[in-house]
Amino acid sequence: MPEPTPSNLIPVNIDGRDIAVPKGTNLIEAAARLGIEIPHFCYHPKLSVAGNCRMCLVEMGTPAVDPTTKQPVLDPATGKQRVNWMPKPQIACFTNATPGLHIRTTTPQIKECREGVMEFLLINHPLDCPICDQAGECKLQEQATDYGRGYSRFVETKNVKPKRTQLGPRVTLDDERCILCSRCVRFCKEIAKDDVLGFVDRGSYSTLTCFPGRQLENNYSLNTVDICPVGALTSTDFRFKMRVWFLKTTPSICPESSVGANTELWSREGVIHRITPRRNDEVNDTWMADSGRLLYKRVTAANRLLEPSVDGKPATLAEAIKAAVEVLVGAETGNRKPGNSELGTGNAGAVASANRKAAIENRKLTTVAVVASGRQSVEEQFLTRKLAAVVGAVGTWIVGRVGPGDGLLISADRNPNVRGALVTGLIKEYPQPQLAELGAAISAGKVKTVIGFGENLAEAGLTPAQLGKVTLIEVGTHLTPASAVARVLIPSLTVFEKAGSFINQQFRVQKFYAAVPGPQGATDDLLLLAQLIEGCGNGTPPRSVEEVWSELAPQVPALAGLTWAAIPPTGKLIDGAAWADLPFVEGATLHFKPAAPVGVRDVTNIK
Ligand code: SF4
Ligand code: FES
C-alpha cells in the first residue's frame, strides 16, 4: 500500500512506482513528475481536454474492494491489495489521479496501441519532413521515431488537401500535415475568445479551415503555430527562414505592456529570427501576443540611431559623453559650449571633477530636467535617479503610455516598467501621458537643459518652440523628431541587446538577458549612465546589472535582501502595498485582477 499522504495529495501508482500528486492532477502530468513520458498530441496543459488523438493510451487499474464488506481484497501471494485492471486501455489525458489508481505505460499492449495510433496518424500525412518547416520541433516526427512501427504498410494513395493556405495575415496552413488534434481550434475558442477555426468534411477528408468569411487575424493567432504539434500551422514571418536547431534561445520579457509576458528570443550569429512565449503559469501561461513577437524588427529598423553626435556632427562615444557632461555641469547658465572642457586626466582631471561637483552642489537655480522612461530597466532607472540627484535636476518625468487593454496579455499600461520607476524612487507620482508640466517649466525659463532617455519628446507633448529653448541631450535607440535639435545624441541598446529587469503590474521583478550584441556605435545604457554620473563628479558608480543590484538592494526598501542571482526565471513578487493608492490604469488580464476592475476583454479587434 502507498505511504499515508496529506489529504490534499492523491496516491497513485505508475509503472510500479508510488507517487502522491495534488488533487486534480492529470495522469500525463502525474507521470511526468516521475520522469515518465506518456506521449500525446491533442492534450495541452492550458486547454480543455479533447481526447481525440488516442496517443496517450495506458493500462489502468483500480484497487479491488469486496462489494459486500467494502474491505480491500488482498492478493494472497503478496499480501497487498489486488488491482482490478480494465480490459481495454484508457486515455491518460482525460483521467485525473484518484486514490490508489494504478497505471502501466510500457506493456506490450500499450506499445502496440501506440504503434497503431502512429500508423493511423501517418496514413495521410505527407512524407515531406526534409522540407517541412517544423523539422526539429515536430512532435509527430519525434513520436514516430520513439513509438512508431518503423516501417509503412500503406500502399494506397495519400489524400490531397489544400496547401499554403493563408488563414490570416500571420499564419499559413498546410492542411495535409494536420493531424486534427484540435489544439488550435480550442485555443481560439477558449483563450483568444475568437471562435474562428473548425473542421469541415468527415473521416479522411476532415479539413481545418476558418469559418466562412472569417480570418485567423486576432492578436494571438501565432499561439496556434506554437501549439500545433506538427508542421500544419506555420508563422508566415518565420517559415523557411531558419532551421530551429541553428538557433539559440535567450529568456526575455515582452516590453509591450505592464503584463510582462515571459518570452524566448531565438537568435543566430547576432540576428534574432523569432520570439515565442516562455511558460510562466503566474503571468502568461504559455501564450503571448502577436504584436510582441514582431518587436525584434526594431533592432534593424531604418531609423535606428547608430552614431553619437554633438551639435549635429558625428562624434565618438567619448566625445559625446564629454559634451553631455559639460552641458549638464554648465546647465545653470546654459551658455557653456562643448569644447570649453574642464575635463582632464590625472590630478587635473580630479580637480576639475571636484570643481564640477562643487558647482552643482552650490547651484542656486537648478535648470536640468530629466525625462526618464517606463521602458528603462529597473537598474537603469536606479542609475537615472542617481544622475538626476548628481546634476540637481529640477524634476524627473516619465511618459505615461495608455492604450486599450485586451483582458488577456496586453494591459492598458503600455510601459513595461512604471512600477520599477516607482519602486526605485525615480518618480513619486503616476506618470501623465504628456509632459505638460515640463513644457510649462521650459516656457517659463525654469528649465534650460533636458536629458531624455528613450522617449519621443515631441510625441510626449514638448512643442518645437519648447524644444528649441533648451539644450537637449538625447539618449535612445531610434531617431525621433527631437533628434534634429539635440545638442548631444547618444545611441543606446534595445531590450533585446542588454540585460536587466522590469517590474510588472503584479509587482513581479522579472529578468531579461541580451540575445544579440548591440550595433556598432550603440552603448550599453548602464555603462553610459555610469560614465555620465562619474563625469559629473560623483565617484565610480556600478556598471553591470550585478553591481547595480549590490548597491540597489540596500537602498531600495521594496527590494531589500534581493540579489540579481536570486531572482528566479519566473520572477519574484515584491510588496507593492506602498503604491496601492496610485491610479494604475490596468484592467483585468490573464493572471491579474486590479483592486477596482476596469477594462473590457475584446481581443478580436486588436490586430
Ligand atoms: S492545424 Fe495543428 S493544431 Fe490545428 S488541428 Fe491540425 S495538427 Fe492540430
Ligand atoms: S493526448 Fe490525445 S487523446 Fe490523450
Coordinates of C-alpha atoms and ligand atoms in Angstrom, one line a residue:
M1 CA 0.0 0.0 0.0
P2 CA 1.2 3.6 -0.6
E3 CA 2.5 5.6 2.3
P4 CA -0.2 7.7 4.1
T5 CA -0.3 11.1 2.4
P6 CA -1.7 14.5 3.4
S7 CA -5.4 15.0 2.5
N8 CA -4.7 17.2 -0.5
L9 CA -2.4 14.7 -2.1
I10 CA -3.7 11.7 -4.1
P11 CA -1.6 8.5 -4.0
V12 CA -1.3 6.7 -7.4
N13 CA 1.0 4.0 -8.8
I14 CA 2.6 4.4 -12.2
D15 CA 4.6 1.6 -13.6
G16 CA 5.0 0.1 -10.2
R17 CA 6.2 3.4 -8.6
D18 CA 4.1 5.2 -5.9
I19 CA 3.7 8.9 -6.1
A20 CA 1.3 11.3 -4.3
V21 CA 0.1 14.2 -6.6
P22 CA -2.1 17.2 -5.8
K23 CA -5.8 16.6 -6.3
G24 CA -6.9 17.2 -9.8
T25 CA -3.6 16.3 -11.4
N26 CA -4.0 14.7 -14.8
L27 CA -2.2 11.4 -15.4
I28 CA 0.1 12.8 -18.1
E29 CA 1.3 15.4 -15.6
A30 CA 1.5 12.8 -12.7
A31 CA 3.7 10.5 -14.8
A32 CA 5.9 13.5 -15.8
R33 CA 6.6 14.1 -12.2
L34 CA 8.3 10.6 -12.1
G35 CA 10.1 11.4 -15.4
I36 CA 7.8 9.0 -17.3
E37 CA 6.6 10.3 -20.7
I38 CA 3.1 9.5 -21.8
P39 CA 3.2 10.5 -25.5
H40 CA 0.4 12.8 -26.5
F41 CA -0.7 15.2 -29.3
C42 CA -4.1 16.7 -28.5
Y43 CA -3.5 17.3 -24.8
H44 CA -2.2 20.7 -23.8
P45 CA -2.0 21.7 -20.1
K46 CA -3.6 25.1 -20.7
L47 CA -6.6 23.9 -22.9
S48 CA -9.6 21.8 -22.3
V49 CA -9.2 18.0 -22.8
A50 CA -10.4 16.8 -26.2
G51 CA -9.2 13.2 -26.0
N52 CA -9.2 12.7 -29.8
C53 CA -5.7 11.6 -30.8
R54 CA -5.6 8.4 -28.6
M55 CA -1.8 8.6 -28.3
C56 CA -1.9 8.7 -24.5
L57 CA -3.4 5.2 -24.0
V58 CA -2.4 3.5 -20.8
E59 CA -3.5 0.4 -18.9
M60 CA -5.5 1.4 -15.9
G61 CA -6.5 -0.4 -12.7
T62 CA -8.3 0.4 -9.5
P63 CA -7.8 -1.2 -6.0
A64 CA -10.1 -4.2 -5.6
V65 CA -12.8 -3.8 -2.9
D66 CA -15.2 -6.5 -1.7
P67 CA -18.6 -5.3 -2.8
T68 CA -20.2 -6.8 0.2
T69 CA -17.8 -5.9 3.0
K70 CA -16.4 -2.8 1.3
Q71 CA -13.0 -4.1 2.6
P72 CA -9.8 -4.2 0.4
V73 CA -9.3 -7.5 -1.4
L74 CA -5.8 -8.7 -0.7
D75 CA -3.6 -10.7 -3.1
P76 CA -2.8 -13.9 -1.1
A77 CA 0.6 -14.1 -2.8
T78 CA 1.9 -10.6 -1.9
G79 CA -0.4 -9.6 0.9
K80 CA -1.1 -6.3 -1.0
Q81 CA -4.4 -5.0 -2.2
R82 CA -5.3 -6.6 -5.5
V83 CA -5.7 -4.3 -8.6
N84 CA -8.6 -4.8 -11.0
W85 CA -7.1 -3.9 -14.4
M86 CA -9.6 -2.7 -17.0
P87 CA -9.7 -5.0 -20.0
K88 CA -9.1 -2.2 -22.5
P89 CA -6.6 0.7 -22.4
Q90 CA -7.8 4.2 -21.4
I91 CA -6.6 7.6 -22.4
A92 CA -4.4 9.3 -19.7
C93 CA -5.2 12.8 -20.7
F94 CA -8.9 12.5 -19.7
T95 CA -8.2 10.9 -16.3
N96 CA -7.3 12.7 -13.1
A97 CA -5.5 10.9 -10.3
T98 CA -7.8 9.1 -7.9
P99 CA -6.7 7.4 -4.7
G100 CA -5.0 4.1 -5.4
L101 CA -5.2 4.3 -9.2
H102 CA -2.6 2.1 -10.9
I103 CA -1.5 2.7 -14.5
R104 CA 1.0 0.9 -16.7
T105 CA 2.7 2.7 -19.6
T106 CA 5.2 0.3 -21.0
T107 CA 3.4 -3.0 -21.5
P108 CA 3.3 -4.9 -24.9
Q109 CA -0.4 -3.9 -25.2
I110 CA 0.4 -0.2 -24.9
K111 CA 3.4 -0.5 -27.3
E112 CA 1.0 -2.0 -29.9
C113 CA -1.6 0.7 -29.2
R114 CA 0.9 3.5 -29.8
E115 CA 2.2 1.9 -33.0
G116 CA -1.4 1.6 -34.2
V117 CA -2.2 5.2 -33.4
M118 CA 1.0 6.4 -35.2
E119 CA 0.2 4.3 -38.2
F120 CA -3.3 5.9 -38.4
L121 CA -1.9 9.4 -38.0
L122 CA 0.7 8.9 -40.7
I123 CA -1.7 7.4 -43.2
N124 CA -2.4 10.7 -44.9
H125 CA 0.5 12.7 -43.5
P126 CA 2.8 13.7 -46.3
L127 CA 6.4 12.4 -46.3
D128 CA 7.8 15.9 -46.6
C129 CA 9.9 16.1 -43.4
P130 CA 13.0 17.2 -45.2
I131 CA 11.4 20.3 -46.5
C132 CA 8.9 20.9 -43.6
D133 CA 9.5 24.0 -41.5
Q134 CA 8.5 22.1 -38.3
A135 CA 11.6 19.8 -38.5
G136 CA 13.5 20.0 -35.3
E137 CA 10.4 20.6 -33.2
C138 CA 7.8 18.3 -34.7
K139 CA 6.1 16.1 -32.2
L140 CA 4.9 13.8 -34.9
Q141 CA 8.4 13.2 -36.2
E142 CA 9.7 12.6 -32.6
Q143 CA 7.0 10.3 -31.6
A144 CA 7.1 8.4 -34.9
T145 CA 10.7 7.7 -34.0
D146 CA 10.1 6.8 -30.4
Y147 CA 6.8 4.9 -30.7
G148 CA 6.1 4.2 -34.3
R149 CA 6.3 0.8 -36.1
G150 CA 9.4 1.8 -38.1
Y151 CA 8.0 0.8 -41.5
S152 CA 5.0 1.5 -43.5
R153 CA 2.3 -0.9 -44.7
F154 CA 0.5 1.9 -46.6
V155 CA 0.0 1.2 -50.3
E156 CA -3.0 3.4 -51.1
T157 CA -2.8 7.0 -52.5
K158 CA -2.5 9.7 -49.9
N159 CA -5.1 12.4 -49.6
V160 CA -4.6 15.7 -51.3
K161 CA -5.7 18.7 -49.3
P162 CA -5.1 22.5 -49.5
K163 CA -1.6 23.7 -49.3
R164 CA -0.1 27.1 -48.3
T165 CA -3.5 28.4 -47.2
Q166 CA -3.3 31.9 -45.7
L167 CA -5.5 31.5 -42.6
G168 CA -4.8 35.1 -41.7
P169 CA -2.2 37.8 -42.0
R170 CA 0.4 35.9 -39.9
V171 CA -0.5 32.2 -40.1
T172 CA 0.0 29.8 -43.1
L173 CA -1.8 26.4 -43.1
D174 CA -0.7 23.2 -44.8
D175 CA -3.8 21.0 -44.4
E176 CA -2.2 17.8 -45.5
R177 CA 0.0 17.8 -42.4
C178 CA -2.8 18.5 -39.9
I179 CA -3.5 15.5 -37.6
L180 CA -6.8 17.0 -36.5
C181 CA -5.8 17.3 -32.8
S182 CA -8.0 20.5 -32.5
R183 CA -5.5 22.3 -30.2
C184 CA -5.7 25.4 -32.5
V185 CA -9.5 25.2 -32.5
R186 CA -9.7 25.1 -28.7
F187 CA -7.1 27.8 -28.3
C188 CA -9.1 30.3 -30.5
K189 CA -12.3 29.4 -28.7
E190 CA -11.1 29.2 -25.1
I191 CA -8.2 31.6 -24.8
A192 CA -8.4 34.1 -27.6
K193 CA -12.2 34.1 -27.4
D194 CA -12.2 34.3 -31.2
D195 CA -14.0 31.1 -32.3
V196 CA -12.8 31.2 -35.9
L197 CA -11.4 27.8 -36.7
G198 CA -13.2 24.5 -37.2
F199 CA -13.2 21.2 -39.2
V200 CA -15.2 20.6 -42.4
D201 CA -15.9 17.2 -44.1
R202 CA -15.6 13.8 -42.5
G203 CA -13.2 10.9 -41.9
S204 CA -10.0 11.1 -44.0
Y205 CA -11.4 14.2 -45.7
S206 CA -11.7 16.3 -42.5
T207 CA -10.0 19.6 -43.1
L208 CA -9.2 22.5 -40.8
T209 CA -10.4 25.9 -42.1
C210 CA -11.7 29.2 -41.0
F211 CA -15.5 29.8 -40.7
P212 CA -16.9 31.3 -44.0
G213 CA -16.0 35.0 -44.3
R214 CA -13.6 34.9 -41.3
Q215 CA -9.8 35.0 -41.0
L216 CA -7.5 33.9 -38.2
E217 CA -6.4 37.5 -37.5
N218 CA -6.7 38.1 -33.8
N219 CA -3.7 39.4 -32.0
Y220 CA -3.0 35.9 -30.5
S221 CA -3.1 33.9 -33.8
L222 CA 0.6 32.9 -33.7
N223 CA 0.0 30.9 -30.5
T224 CA -1.7 28.3 -32.7
V225 CA 1.6 27.9 -34.5
D226 CA 3.4 27.3 -31.2
I227 CA 1.0 24.6 -30.1
C228 CA 0.4 22.9 -33.4
P229 CA 2.3 19.6 -32.8
V230 CA 3.1 19.2 -36.5
G231 CA 4.0 21.5 -39.4
A232 CA 0.5 22.3 -40.4
L233 CA 0.3 25.8 -38.9
T234 CA 3.4 27.9 -39.6
S235 CA 4.4 31.5 -39.0
T236 CA 4.3 33.4 -42.2
D237 CA 7.0 35.7 -40.9
F238 CA 9.4 32.9 -39.8
R239 CA 8.7 29.9 -42.1
F240 CA 11.6 28.8 -44.2
K241 CA 13.9 31.5 -42.8
M242 CA 16.0 29.3 -40.5
R243 CA 16.2 25.8 -39.2
V244 CA 15.5 25.8 -35.5
W245 CA 18.5 23.7 -34.5
F246 CA 20.7 26.5 -35.6
L247 CA 19.1 28.9 -33.1
K248 CA 19.9 29.6 -29.5
T249 CA 17.3 30.8 -27.1
T250 CA 17.6 33.6 -24.6
P251 CA 15.0 34.3 -21.9
S252 CA 13.4 37.7 -22.1
I253 CA 10.3 39.8 -21.2
C254 CA 7.9 41.3 -23.6
P255 CA 8.2 45.1 -23.3
E256 CA 4.8 45.7 -24.9
S257 CA 2.9 46.4 -21.7
S258 CA 3.0 46.0 -17.9
V259 CA 1.8 42.4 -18.2
G260 CA 5.5 41.4 -18.8
A261 CA 4.8 38.2 -20.7
N262 CA 7.8 35.9 -20.5
T263 CA 9.4 35.3 -23.8
E264 CA 12.2 33.4 -25.6
L265 CA 14.4 35.1 -28.2
W266 CA 15.6 32.8 -30.9
S267 CA 18.9 34.1 -32.5
R268 CA 21.8 33.0 -34.5
E269 CA 25.1 34.9 -35.1
G270 CA 23.8 38.2 -33.7
V271 CA 20.5 38.1 -35.6
I272 CA 17.1 37.5 -33.9
H273 CA 14.8 35.3 -36.0
R274 CA 11.7 34.9 -33.9
I275 CA 10.2 35.5 -30.5
T276 CA 8.0 32.9 -28.8
P277 CA 6.3 32.7 -25.4
R278 CA 8.1 31.2 -22.3
R279 CA 5.9 29.4 -19.9
N280 CA 5.1 31.2 -16.7
D281 CA 1.9 30.0 -15.0
E282 CA 1.8 33.1 -12.9
V283 CA 1.9 35.6 -15.7
N284 CA 1.2 34.4 -19.3
D285 CA 0.8 30.6 -19.1
T286 CA 2.2 29.5 -22.5
W287 CA 0.9 32.5 -24.6
M288 CA 2.0 35.8 -25.9
A289 CA 0.5 38.4 -28.3
D290 CA 1.5 38.5 -32.0
S291 CA 2.4 42.2 -31.7
G292 CA 5.1 41.4 -29.2
R293 CA 6.6 38.8 -31.5
L294 CA 7.4 41.3 -34.2
L295 CA 9.2 43.8 -31.9
Y296 CA 12.6 42.3 -32.7
K297 CA 12.3 44.1 -36.1
R298 CA 13.0 47.3 -34.3
V299 CA 16.6 46.1 -33.8
T300 CA 17.3 46.7 -37.5
A301 CA 14.8 49.4 -38.2
A302 CA 15.8 52.1 -40.7
N303 CA 15.6 54.8 -38.1
R304 CA 17.9 53.1 -35.7
L305 CA 20.2 55.6 -34.0
L306 CA 23.7 54.3 -34.7
E307 CA 26.1 57.1 -34.4
P308 CA 26.8 59.5 -31.5
S309 CA 26.8 63.1 -32.5
V310 CA 27.5 66.6 -31.0
D311 CA 25.9 69.7 -32.5
G312 CA 24.8 67.6 -35.4
K313 CA 28.3 66.4 -36.2
P314 CA 29.4 62.8 -35.9
A315 CA 31.4 62.2 -32.7
T316 CA 33.0 59.3 -30.9
L317 CA 31.2 58.0 -27.8
A318 CA 33.8 59.5 -25.5
E319 CA 33.3 62.9 -27.2
A320 CA 29.5 62.7 -26.9
I321 CA 29.7 61.8 -23.2
K322 CA 32.2 64.6 -22.6
A323 CA 29.9 67.0 -24.3
A324 CA 26.9 65.8 -22.4
V325 CA 28.7 66.1 -19.1
E326 CA 29.7 69.7 -19.9
V327 CA 26.1 70.6 -20.8
L328 CA 24.9 69.0 -17.5
V329 CA 27.5 70.6 -15.4
G330 CA 27.1 74.0 -17.0
A331 CA 23.4 73.9 -17.1
E332 CA 22.8 76.7 -14.7
T333 CA 24.0 79.2 -17.2
G334 CA 23.0 77.4 -20.3
N335 CA 25.9 79.0 -22.2
R336 CA 28.6 76.5 -21.9
K337 CA 29.9 75.4 -25.2
P338 CA 31.2 71.8 -25.7
G339 CA 34.9 72.1 -26.0
N340 CA 35.4 74.5 -23.1
S341 CA 36.0 71.5 -21.1
E342 CA 37.4 71.2 -17.6
L343 CA 37.7 67.5 -18.2
G344 CA 41.2 66.2 -17.9
T345 CA 43.2 63.3 -16.7
G346 CA 45.3 62.6 -13.6
N347 CA 45.3 65.3 -10.9
A348 CA 44.0 68.0 -13.2
G349 CA 41.0 65.7 -14.0
A350 CA 40.4 65.0 -10.3
V351 CA 40.4 68.8 -9.5
A352 CA 38.1 69.5 -12.4
S353 CA 35.8 66.8 -11.3
A354 CA 35.7 68.2 -7.7
N355 CA 35.0 71.6 -9.1
R356 CA 32.1 70.4 -11.2
K357 CA 30.6 68.6 -8.2
A358 CA 31.0 71.7 -6.0
A359 CA 29.4 73.8 -8.8
I360 CA 26.4 71.6 -8.9
E361 CA 26.1 71.4 -5.1
N362 CA 26.3 75.2 -4.8
R363 CA 23.9 75.9 -7.7
K364 CA 21.2 78.3 -6.6
L365 CA 18.9 77.8 -9.6
T366 CA 18.7 74.2 -10.9
T367 CA 17.9 74.1 -14.6
V368 CA 18.2 70.5 -15.7
A369 CA 15.2 68.3 -16.3
V370 CA 15.4 64.5 -16.7
V371 CA 13.0 62.7 -18.9
A372 CA 13.4 59.1 -17.9
S373 CA 11.3 56.2 -19.2
G374 CA 8.9 53.5 -18.2
R375 CA 10.8 51.4 -20.8
Q376 CA 14.1 51.6 -18.9
S377 CA 15.1 48.7 -16.8
V378 CA 15.0 48.8 -13.0
E379 CA 18.8 49.1 -13.0
E380 CA 18.8 52.0 -15.5
Q381 CA 16.1 53.8 -13.5
F382 CA 18.1 53.4 -10.4
L383 CA 21.2 55.0 -12.0
T384 CA 19.0 57.6 -13.7
R385 CA 17.7 58.7 -10.3
K386 CA 21.3 58.9 -9.2
L387 CA 22.2 61.1 -12.2
A388 CA 19.2 63.3 -11.5
A389 CA 20.4 63.8 -8.0
V390 CA 24.0 64.4 -9.1
V391 CA 23.1 67.2 -11.5
G392 CA 20.5 68.6 -9.1
A393 CA 17.7 68.1 -11.6
V394 CA 14.6 70.4 -11.2
G395 CA 12.4 67.3 -11.8
T396 CA 12.3 63.8 -13.3
W397 CA 9.4 62.7 -15.5
I398 CA 8.5 59.6 -17.3
V399 CA 5.9 59.5 -20.1
G400 CA 2.8 57.5 -19.4
R401 CA 1.6 55.3 -22.2
V402 CA -2.0 54.2 -22.1
G403 CA -3.9 52.1 -24.7
P404 CA -6.8 49.7 -24.6
G405 CA -6.2 46.6 -22.6
D406 CA -7.4 43.3 -24.2
G407 CA -8.1 41.5 -21.0
L408 CA -5.6 38.8 -21.9
L409 CA -1.9 39.7 -22.2
I410 CA -1.9 43.3 -23.2
S411 CA -2.6 45.7 -20.4
A412 CA -3.7 49.3 -20.6
D413 CA -0.3 50.5 -19.3
R414 CA 1.9 50.2 -22.4
N415 CA 5.0 50.8 -20.4
P416 CA 6.7 47.6 -19.1
N417 CA 8.2 49.2 -16.1
V418 CA 6.3 52.1 -14.5
R419 CA 6.4 50.0 -11.2
G420 CA 10.2 50.0 -11.5
A421 CA 10.3 53.8 -11.7
L422 CA 8.1 54.0 -8.6
V423 CA 10.0 51.3 -6.6
T424 CA 13.4 52.8 -7.3
G425 CA 12.2 56.2 -6.3
L426 CA 12.8 57.7 -9.8
I427 CA 9.3 59.1 -9.7
K428 CA 6.7 59.6 -7.0
E429 CA 3.6 60.3 -8.9
Y430 CA 1.8 58.2 -11.5
P431 CA 3.0 59.4 -14.9
Q432 CA 0.9 61.5 -17.2
P433 CA 0.9 60.8 -21.0
Q434 CA 2.0 64.3 -21.8
L435 CA 4.9 66.3 -20.5
A436 CA 2.7 69.4 -19.9
E437 CA 4.3 70.3 -16.6
L438 CA 7.8 70.1 -18.1
G439 CA 6.7 72.1 -21.1
A440 CA 5.4 74.9 -18.9
A441 CA 8.6 74.9 -16.9
I442 CA 10.6 75.3 -20.2
S443 CA 8.3 78.0 -21.4
A444 CA 8.7 79.8 -18.1
G445 CA 12.5 79.6 -18.4
K446 CA 12.9 77.4 -15.4
V447 CA 14.4 74.5 -17.4
K448 CA 17.4 75.2 -19.7
T449 CA 18.6 71.6 -20.2
V450 CA 16.7 68.4 -20.9
I451 CA 18.3 65.0 -20.9
G452 CA 15.9 62.4 -22.3
F453 CA 16.2 58.6 -22.2
G454 CA 14.5 56.6 -24.9
E455 CA 11.4 58.9 -25.3
N456 CA 10.0 60.7 -28.2
L457 CA 9.8 64.2 -26.6
A458 CA 7.8 65.7 -29.5
E459 CA 5.2 62.9 -29.2
A460 CA 5.1 63.4 -25.5
G461 CA 3.9 67.0 -25.9
L462 CA 7.0 69.2 -26.0
T463 CA 6.5 71.8 -28.8
P464 CA 9.1 72.7 -31.3
A465 CA 9.4 76.1 -29.6
Q466 CA 10.0 74.5 -26.2
L467 CA 12.5 72.0 -27.7
G468 CA 14.2 75.0 -29.3
K469 CA 14.6 76.8 -26.0
V470 CA 16.5 74.0 -24.2
T471 CA 19.9 72.3 -24.7
L472 CA 18.8 68.8 -25.4
I473 CA 20.8 65.6 -24.7
E474 CA 19.0 62.6 -26.2
V475 CA 19.9 59.0 -25.4
G476 CA 17.9 56.5 -27.3
T477 CA 17.7 53.6 -29.7
H478 CA 15.9 55.3 -32.6
L479 CA 15.8 58.8 -34.1
T480 CA 12.9 60.9 -33.1
P481 CA 11.7 64.3 -34.4
A482 CA 13.6 66.0 -31.5
S483 CA 16.9 64.3 -32.5
A484 CA 17.3 67.0 -35.1
V485 CA 17.7 69.7 -32.5
A486 CA 19.6 67.7 -29.9
R487 CA 23.0 69.1 -28.8
V488 CA 24.2 65.6 -28.0
L489 CA 22.8 62.3 -29.4
I490 CA 23.9 59.0 -27.8
P491 CA 22.8 55.7 -29.3
S492 CA 21.8 53.0 -26.7
L493 CA 20.5 49.4 -26.7
T494 CA 17.2 47.8 -27.2
V495 CA 15.7 45.4 -24.7
F496 CA 17.0 42.5 -26.9
E497 CA 20.6 43.7 -26.6
K498 CA 21.1 44.1 -22.9
A499 CA 20.3 42.5 -19.5
G500 CA 18.1 44.0 -16.8
S501 CA 14.8 43.6 -15.1
F502 CA 11.2 45.0 -15.3
I503 CA 8.6 45.1 -12.5
N504 CA 5.3 44.1 -14.0
Q505 CA 1.7 45.0 -13.0
Q506 CA 1.7 42.4 -10.2
F507 CA 4.9 43.9 -8.8
R508 CA 6.8 40.9 -10.0
V509 CA 10.5 41.5 -10.8
Q510 CA 11.4 39.7 -14.0
K511 CA 14.8 39.4 -15.6
F512 CA 15.7 39.7 -19.3
Y513 CA 19.0 39.0 -21.0
A514 CA 20.9 40.1 -24.1
A515 CA 20.2 37.8 -27.0
V516 CA 22.4 39.7 -29.6
P517 CA 25.1 42.3 -29.3
G518 CA 24.1 45.9 -30.0
P519 CA 25.1 47.6 -33.3
Q520 CA 28.5 49.2 -33.6
G521 CA 28.2 52.7 -32.2
A522 CA 25.5 52.0 -29.6
T523 CA 26.5 51.7 -26.0
D524 CA 25.0 49.8 -23.0
D525 CA 22.7 52.1 -21.1
L526 CA 24.1 51.2 -17.7
L527 CA 27.7 51.9 -18.8
L528 CA 26.6 55.2 -20.3
L529 CA 24.7 56.3 -17.1
A530 CA 27.7 55.3 -15.0
Q531 CA 30.0 57.4 -17.2
L532 CA 27.7 60.4 -17.0
I533 CA 27.5 60.2 -13.2
E534 CA 31.2 59.7 -13.0
G535 CA 31.8 62.6 -15.4
C536 CA 29.6 64.9 -13.2
G537 CA 32.0 64.1 -10.4
N538 CA 30.2 61.5 -8.3
G539 CA 32.6 58.7 -7.8
T540 CA 32.6 55.4 -9.6
P541 CA 29.1 54.1 -10.0
P542 CA 28.2 50.4 -10.7
R543 CA 28.3 49.4 -14.4
S544 CA 26.9 46.0 -14.6
V545 CA 23.5 44.6 -13.5
E546 CA 25.1 42.6 -10.7
E547 CA 27.0 45.6 -9.4
V548 CA 23.9 47.8 -9.6
W549 CA 21.9 45.2 -7.6
S550 CA 24.5 45.1 -4.9
E551 CA 24.0 48.9 -4.5
L552 CA 20.3 49.0 -5.3
A553 CA 19.0 46.3 -2.9
P554 CA 20.3 48.1 0.3
Q555 CA 19.0 51.4 -0.9
V556 CA 15.5 50.5 -2.2
P557 CA 13.3 49.2 0.7
A558 CA 11.0 47.1 -1.6
L559 CA 14.0 45.2 -3.0
A560 CA 15.9 44.8 0.3
G561 CA 17.7 41.5 0.6
L562 CA 17.2 40.6 -3.1
T563 CA 20.1 39.9 -5.5
W564 CA 20.2 39.6 -9.2
A565 CA 21.2 36.0 -9.0
A566 CA 18.3 35.2 -6.6
I567 CA 15.6 36.4 -8.9
P568 CA 14.1 33.1 -10.3
P569 CA 13.4 32.7 -14.1
T570 CA 9.7 33.1 -13.4
G571 CA 10.3 36.4 -11.4
K572 CA 10.0 37.4 -7.8
L573 CA 6.9 39.1 -6.3
I574 CA 7.7 42.1 -4.1
D575 CA 5.4 44.1 -1.8
G576 CA 3.7 46.9 -3.7
A577 CA 1.4 48.0 -0.9
A578 CA 3.2 51.3 -0.6
W579 CA 1.9 52.3 -4.1
A580 CA -1.6 50.8 -3.7
D581 CA -3.3 54.2 -3.8
L582 CA -1.9 55.3 -7.2
P583 CA -4.3 55.4 -10.1
F584 CA -3.0 52.5 -12.0
V585 CA -4.8 52.1 -15.3
E586 CA -4.7 48.3 -15.8
G587 CA -7.9 46.3 -16.0
A588 CA -8.1 42.5 -15.5
T589 CA -5.7 40.4 -17.6
L590 CA -4.9 36.7 -17.6
H591 CA -3.4 36.4 -14.1
F592 CA -4.1 39.9 -12.8
K593 CA -7.1 41.5 -11.2
P594 CA -7.0 45.1 -10.2
A595 CA -8.5 46.3 -7.0
A596 CA -11.2 48.1 -8.9
P597 CA -11.9 46.2 -12.2
V598 CA -11.7 48.3 -15.3
G599 CA -11.2 47.5 -19.0
V600 CA -13.1 45.3 -21.5
R601 CA -11.9 42.0 -22.8
D602 CA -12.0 42.1 -26.6
V603 CA -9.1 40.7 -28.5
T604 CA -10.8 40.3 -31.8
N605 CA -10.5 44.0 -32.7
I606 CA -6.8 44.3 -31.9
K607 CA -4.8 43.5 -35.0
Ligands
SF4_1 S1 -3.5 22.5 -37.5 FE1 -2.2 21.7 -36.0 S2 -3.0 22.3 -34.0 FE2 -4.6 22.6 -35.6 S3 -5.8 20.7 -35.5 FE3 -4.2 20.4 -37.1 S4 -2.5 19.5 -36.1 FE4 -3.8 20.3 -34.5
FES2 S1 -3.5 13.2 -25.6 FE1 -4.8 12.9 -27.3 S2 -6.2 11.5 -26.5 FE2 -5.0 11.9 -24.8

